Tab-separated table of C-alpha atoms and ligand atoms in Angstrom:
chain	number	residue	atom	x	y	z
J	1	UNK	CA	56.746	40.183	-10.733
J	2	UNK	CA	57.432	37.552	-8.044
J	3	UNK	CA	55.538	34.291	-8.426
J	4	UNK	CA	52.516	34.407	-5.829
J	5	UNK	CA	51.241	30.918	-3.842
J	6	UNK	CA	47.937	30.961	-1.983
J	7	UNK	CA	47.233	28.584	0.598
J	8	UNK	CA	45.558	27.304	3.532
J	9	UNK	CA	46.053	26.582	6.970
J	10	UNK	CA	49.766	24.747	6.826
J	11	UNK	CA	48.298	22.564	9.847
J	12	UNK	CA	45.826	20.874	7.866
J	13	UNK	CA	46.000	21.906	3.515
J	14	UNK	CA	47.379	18.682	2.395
J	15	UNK	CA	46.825	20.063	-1.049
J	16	UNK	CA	48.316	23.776	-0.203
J	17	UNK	CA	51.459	21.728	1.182
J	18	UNK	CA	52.426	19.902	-1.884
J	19	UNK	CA	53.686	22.616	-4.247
J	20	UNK	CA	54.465	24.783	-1.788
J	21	UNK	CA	57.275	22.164	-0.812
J	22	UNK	CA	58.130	21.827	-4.698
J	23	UNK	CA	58.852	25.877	-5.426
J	24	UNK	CA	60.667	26.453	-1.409
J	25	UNK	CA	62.539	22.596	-1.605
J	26	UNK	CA	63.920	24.368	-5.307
J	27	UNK	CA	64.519	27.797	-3.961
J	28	UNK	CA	62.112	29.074	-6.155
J	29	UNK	CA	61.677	32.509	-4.592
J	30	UNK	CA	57.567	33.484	-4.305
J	31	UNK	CA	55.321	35.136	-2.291
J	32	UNK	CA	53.071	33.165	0.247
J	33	UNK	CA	49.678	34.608	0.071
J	34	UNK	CA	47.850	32.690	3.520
J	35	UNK	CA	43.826	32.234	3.529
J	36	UNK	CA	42.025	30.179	6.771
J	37	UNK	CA	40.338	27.894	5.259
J	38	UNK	CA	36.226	27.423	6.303
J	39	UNK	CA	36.465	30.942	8.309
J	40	UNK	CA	33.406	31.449	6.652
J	41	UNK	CA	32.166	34.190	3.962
J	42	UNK	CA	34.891	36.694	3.777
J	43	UNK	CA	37.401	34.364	3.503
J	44	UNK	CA	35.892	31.982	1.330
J	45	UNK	CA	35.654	35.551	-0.848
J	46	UNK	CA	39.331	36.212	-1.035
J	47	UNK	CA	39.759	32.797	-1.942
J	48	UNK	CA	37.175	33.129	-5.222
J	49	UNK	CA	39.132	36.639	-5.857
J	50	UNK	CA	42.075	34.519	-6.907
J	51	UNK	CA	40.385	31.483	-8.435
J	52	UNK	CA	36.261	30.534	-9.133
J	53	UNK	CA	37.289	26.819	-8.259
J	54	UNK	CA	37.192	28.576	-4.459
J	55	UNK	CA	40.049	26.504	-3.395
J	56	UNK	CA	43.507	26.497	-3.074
J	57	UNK	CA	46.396	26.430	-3.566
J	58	UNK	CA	46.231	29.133	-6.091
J	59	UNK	CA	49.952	30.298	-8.263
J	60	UNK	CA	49.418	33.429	-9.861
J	61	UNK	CA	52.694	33.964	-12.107
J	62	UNK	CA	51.488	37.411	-13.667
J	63	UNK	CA	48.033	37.079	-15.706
J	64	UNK	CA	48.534	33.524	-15.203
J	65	UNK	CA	46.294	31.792	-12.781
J	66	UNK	CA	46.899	27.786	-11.742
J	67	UNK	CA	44.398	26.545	-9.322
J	68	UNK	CA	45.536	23.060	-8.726
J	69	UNK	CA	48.220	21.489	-6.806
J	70	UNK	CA	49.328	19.001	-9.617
J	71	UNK	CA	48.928	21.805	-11.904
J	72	UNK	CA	50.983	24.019	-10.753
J	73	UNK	CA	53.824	21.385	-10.613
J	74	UNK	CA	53.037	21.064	-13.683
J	75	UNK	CA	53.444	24.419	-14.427
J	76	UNK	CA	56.843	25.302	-12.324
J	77	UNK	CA	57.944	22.608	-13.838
J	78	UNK	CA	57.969	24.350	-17.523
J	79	UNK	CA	58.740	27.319	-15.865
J	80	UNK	CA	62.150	26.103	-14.338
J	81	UNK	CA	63.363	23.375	-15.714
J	82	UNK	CA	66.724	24.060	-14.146
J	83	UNK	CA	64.824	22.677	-10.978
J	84	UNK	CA	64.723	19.615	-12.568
J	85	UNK	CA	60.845	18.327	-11.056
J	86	UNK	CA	60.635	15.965	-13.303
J	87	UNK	CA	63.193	12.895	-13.796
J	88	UNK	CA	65.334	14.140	-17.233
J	89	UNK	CA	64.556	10.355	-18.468
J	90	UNK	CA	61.239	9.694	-20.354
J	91	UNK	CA	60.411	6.493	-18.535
J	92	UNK	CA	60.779	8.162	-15.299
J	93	UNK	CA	58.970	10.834	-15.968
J	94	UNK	CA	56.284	8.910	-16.918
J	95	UNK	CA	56.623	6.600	-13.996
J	96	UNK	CA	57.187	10.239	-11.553
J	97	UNK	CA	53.762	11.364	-13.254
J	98	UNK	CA	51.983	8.394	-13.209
J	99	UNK	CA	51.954	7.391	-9.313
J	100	UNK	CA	51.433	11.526	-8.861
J	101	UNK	CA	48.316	11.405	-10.965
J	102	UNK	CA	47.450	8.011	-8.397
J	103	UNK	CA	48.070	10.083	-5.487
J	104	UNK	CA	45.814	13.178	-6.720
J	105	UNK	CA	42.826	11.374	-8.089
J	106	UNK	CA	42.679	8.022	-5.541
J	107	UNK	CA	43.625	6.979	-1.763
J	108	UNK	CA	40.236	8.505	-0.972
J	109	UNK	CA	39.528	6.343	2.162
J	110	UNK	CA	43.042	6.975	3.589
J	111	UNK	CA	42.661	10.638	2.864
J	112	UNK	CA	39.097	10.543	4.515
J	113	UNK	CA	40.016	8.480	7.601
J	114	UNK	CA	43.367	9.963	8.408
J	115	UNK	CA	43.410	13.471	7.361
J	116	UNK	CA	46.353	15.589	7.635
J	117	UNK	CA	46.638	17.579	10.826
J	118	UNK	CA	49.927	18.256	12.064
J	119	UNK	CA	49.138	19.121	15.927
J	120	UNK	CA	47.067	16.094	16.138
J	121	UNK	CA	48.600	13.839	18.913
J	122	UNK	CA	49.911	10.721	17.491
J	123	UNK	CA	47.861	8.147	18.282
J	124	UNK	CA	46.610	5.440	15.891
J	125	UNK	CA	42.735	4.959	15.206
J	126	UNK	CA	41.234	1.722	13.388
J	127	UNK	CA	41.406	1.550	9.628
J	128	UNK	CA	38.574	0.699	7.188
J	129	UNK	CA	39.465	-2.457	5.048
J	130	UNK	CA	40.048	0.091	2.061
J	131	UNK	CA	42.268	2.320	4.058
J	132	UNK	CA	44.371	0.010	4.482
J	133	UNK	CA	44.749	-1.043	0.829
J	134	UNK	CA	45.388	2.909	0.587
J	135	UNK	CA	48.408	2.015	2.992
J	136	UNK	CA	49.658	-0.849	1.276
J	137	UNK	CA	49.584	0.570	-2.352
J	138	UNK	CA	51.362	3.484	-1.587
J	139	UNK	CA	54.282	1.470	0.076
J	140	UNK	CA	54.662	-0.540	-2.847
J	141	UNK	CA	54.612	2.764	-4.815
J	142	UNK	CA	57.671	3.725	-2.939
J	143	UNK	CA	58.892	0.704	-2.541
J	144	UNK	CA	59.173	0.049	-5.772
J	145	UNK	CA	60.505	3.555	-6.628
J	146	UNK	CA	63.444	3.032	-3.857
J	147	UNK	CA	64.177	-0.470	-5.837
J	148	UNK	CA	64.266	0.490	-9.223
J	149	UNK	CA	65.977	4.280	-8.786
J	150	UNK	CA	67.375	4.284	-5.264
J	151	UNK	CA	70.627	4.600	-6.469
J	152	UNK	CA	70.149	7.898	-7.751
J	153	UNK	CA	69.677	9.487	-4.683
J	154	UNK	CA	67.351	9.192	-1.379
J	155	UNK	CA	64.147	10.186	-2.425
J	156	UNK	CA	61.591	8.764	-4.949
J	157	UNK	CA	63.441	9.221	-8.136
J	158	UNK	CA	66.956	11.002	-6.813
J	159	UNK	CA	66.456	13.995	-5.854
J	160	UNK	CA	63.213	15.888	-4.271
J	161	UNK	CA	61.243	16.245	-7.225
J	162	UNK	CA	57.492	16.604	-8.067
J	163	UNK	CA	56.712	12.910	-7.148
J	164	UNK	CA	58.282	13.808	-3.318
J	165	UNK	CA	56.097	16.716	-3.254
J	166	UNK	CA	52.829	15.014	-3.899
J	167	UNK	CA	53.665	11.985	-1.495
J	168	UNK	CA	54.815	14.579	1.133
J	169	UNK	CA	50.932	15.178	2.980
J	170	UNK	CA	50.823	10.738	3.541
J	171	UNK	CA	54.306	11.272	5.314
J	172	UNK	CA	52.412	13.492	8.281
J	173	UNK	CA	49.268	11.171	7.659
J	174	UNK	CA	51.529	8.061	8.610
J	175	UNK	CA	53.337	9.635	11.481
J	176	UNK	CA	50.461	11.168	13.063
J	177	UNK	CA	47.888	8.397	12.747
J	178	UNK	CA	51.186	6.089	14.131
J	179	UNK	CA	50.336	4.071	10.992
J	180	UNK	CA	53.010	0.704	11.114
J	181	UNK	CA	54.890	0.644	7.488
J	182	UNK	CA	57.682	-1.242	6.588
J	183	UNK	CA	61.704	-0.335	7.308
J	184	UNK	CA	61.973	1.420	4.058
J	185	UNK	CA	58.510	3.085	3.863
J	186	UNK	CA	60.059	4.480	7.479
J	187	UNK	CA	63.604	5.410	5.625
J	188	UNK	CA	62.101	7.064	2.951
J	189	UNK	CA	59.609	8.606	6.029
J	190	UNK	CA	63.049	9.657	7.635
J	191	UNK	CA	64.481	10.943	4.564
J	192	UNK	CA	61.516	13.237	4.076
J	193	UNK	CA	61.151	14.396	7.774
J	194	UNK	CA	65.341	15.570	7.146
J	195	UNK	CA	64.221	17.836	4.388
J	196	UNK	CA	64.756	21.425	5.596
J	197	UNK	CA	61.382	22.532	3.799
J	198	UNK	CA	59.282	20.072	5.123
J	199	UNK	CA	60.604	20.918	8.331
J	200	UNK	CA	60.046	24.811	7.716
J	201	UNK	CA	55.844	24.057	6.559
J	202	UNK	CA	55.768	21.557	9.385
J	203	UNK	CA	57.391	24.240	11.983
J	204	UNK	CA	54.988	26.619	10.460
J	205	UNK	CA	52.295	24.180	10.859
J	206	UNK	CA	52.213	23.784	14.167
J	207	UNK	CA	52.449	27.178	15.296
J	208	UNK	CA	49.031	28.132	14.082
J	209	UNK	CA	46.545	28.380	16.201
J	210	UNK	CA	43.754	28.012	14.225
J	211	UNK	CA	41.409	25.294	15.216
J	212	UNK	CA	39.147	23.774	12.217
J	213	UNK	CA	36.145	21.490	14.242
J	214	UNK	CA	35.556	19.690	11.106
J	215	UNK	CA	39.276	18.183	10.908
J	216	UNK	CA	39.558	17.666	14.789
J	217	UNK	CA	37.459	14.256	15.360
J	218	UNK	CA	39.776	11.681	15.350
E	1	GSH	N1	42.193	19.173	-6.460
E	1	GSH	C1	42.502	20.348	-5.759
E	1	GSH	C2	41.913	20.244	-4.370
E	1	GSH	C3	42.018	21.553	-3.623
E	1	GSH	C4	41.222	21.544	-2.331
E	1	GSH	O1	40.334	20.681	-2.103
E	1	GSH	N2	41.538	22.507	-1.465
E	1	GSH	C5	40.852	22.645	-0.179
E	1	GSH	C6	41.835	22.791	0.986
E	1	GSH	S1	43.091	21.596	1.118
E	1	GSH	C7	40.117	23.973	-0.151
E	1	GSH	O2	40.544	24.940	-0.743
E	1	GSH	N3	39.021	24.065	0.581
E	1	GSH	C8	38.378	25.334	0.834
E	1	GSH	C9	36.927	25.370	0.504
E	1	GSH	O3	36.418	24.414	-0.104
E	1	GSH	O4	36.308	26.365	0.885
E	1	GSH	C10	44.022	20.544	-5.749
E	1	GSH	O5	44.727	19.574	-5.897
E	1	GSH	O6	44.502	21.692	-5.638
């Protein structure tokens, strides 16, 4: 039975977008199961049909339910480890998994200030003091990453792996809210923008129609 991935609204699910990218960037093959998001009721219903968390994303892989982005890395990551998600070298897998579990549990104020919303027009808007820290950690994240592994390939740790995948959401966040970052935040930016599935969600993205008030005020 094909793997199944339910998700939200690809203009604004930061956390639908992330393993989405990690099971299409793999050619993972699975079947896109799409819920608007704050629709109301009926919606919110077919979303608790898959998972009681009432969010998504959702990956049902037969009578297995995972109802969390990182999770379900996590999870296609066990499941094909041909796909390599994870650096093959304890120390960077441990590095890869560290600054993910940073990106899932922290960068609130960034993530509250600038969310992601592809069809906003790009126009910058004035940071908070802690949003900007947001900014500044996570180019030393990659930074530091493009330092210490750059010569395995152009992404965090070589090749598009789980670490890309969680990082992928600040890319739009940066571009859209014309946030200034340094020339390599911008390569790695550039290198990330290149991907073909980023460019397939973010295609998909802004050809919705769906307009969500809540997300639309900056
Ligand atoms: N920690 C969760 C967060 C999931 C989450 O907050 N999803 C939002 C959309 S991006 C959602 O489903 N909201 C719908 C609702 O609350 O009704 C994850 O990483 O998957």
């Amino acid at each position: 039975m094909a793997l199944q991935l339910v998700i939200g609204n690809k203009n604004y699910s930061s956390w639908s977008m992330r393993p989405w990218l990690a099971l299409r960037a793999n050619n993972i093959a699975f079947e896109e199961v799409f819920i608007p998001l704050y629709t109301g009721d009926a919606d919110k219903q077919r979303i608790l049909g898959f998972t009681h968390s009432g969010k998504v994303p959702v990956l049902i892989d037969g009578e297995v339910t995972i109802w969390d982005s990182l999770s379900i890395i996590e999870y296609v990551a066990e499941r094909y480890p041909e796909a390599q998600i994870w650096p093959d070298d304890r120390a960077r897998r441990a590095h890869a998994r560290s600054i993910s579990a940073e990106m899932h549990s922290g960068f609130m104020a960034l993530r509250g200030e600038c969310g992601m919303n592809l069809h906003r027009p790009i126009r910058a808007v004035a940071l908070s003091a802690d949003a900007r820290a947001n900014v500044a950690r996570i180019q030393r994240i990659w930074l530091e990453c493009r330092e210490r592994y750059g010569s395995l390939g152009p992404f965090l740790f070589g090749a598009f792996g789980g670490a890309d995948a969680m990082f992928a959401p600040v890319v739009h966040r940066f571009r859209t809210y014309a946030i200034e970052v340094a020339p390599e935040a911008q390569a790695y930016m550039d290198t990330m923008m290149a991907l073909p599935a980023f460019q397939e969600w973010t295609r998909d993205g802004l050809a919705e129609t769906i307009v969500i008030e809540r997300f639309e005020t900056v």
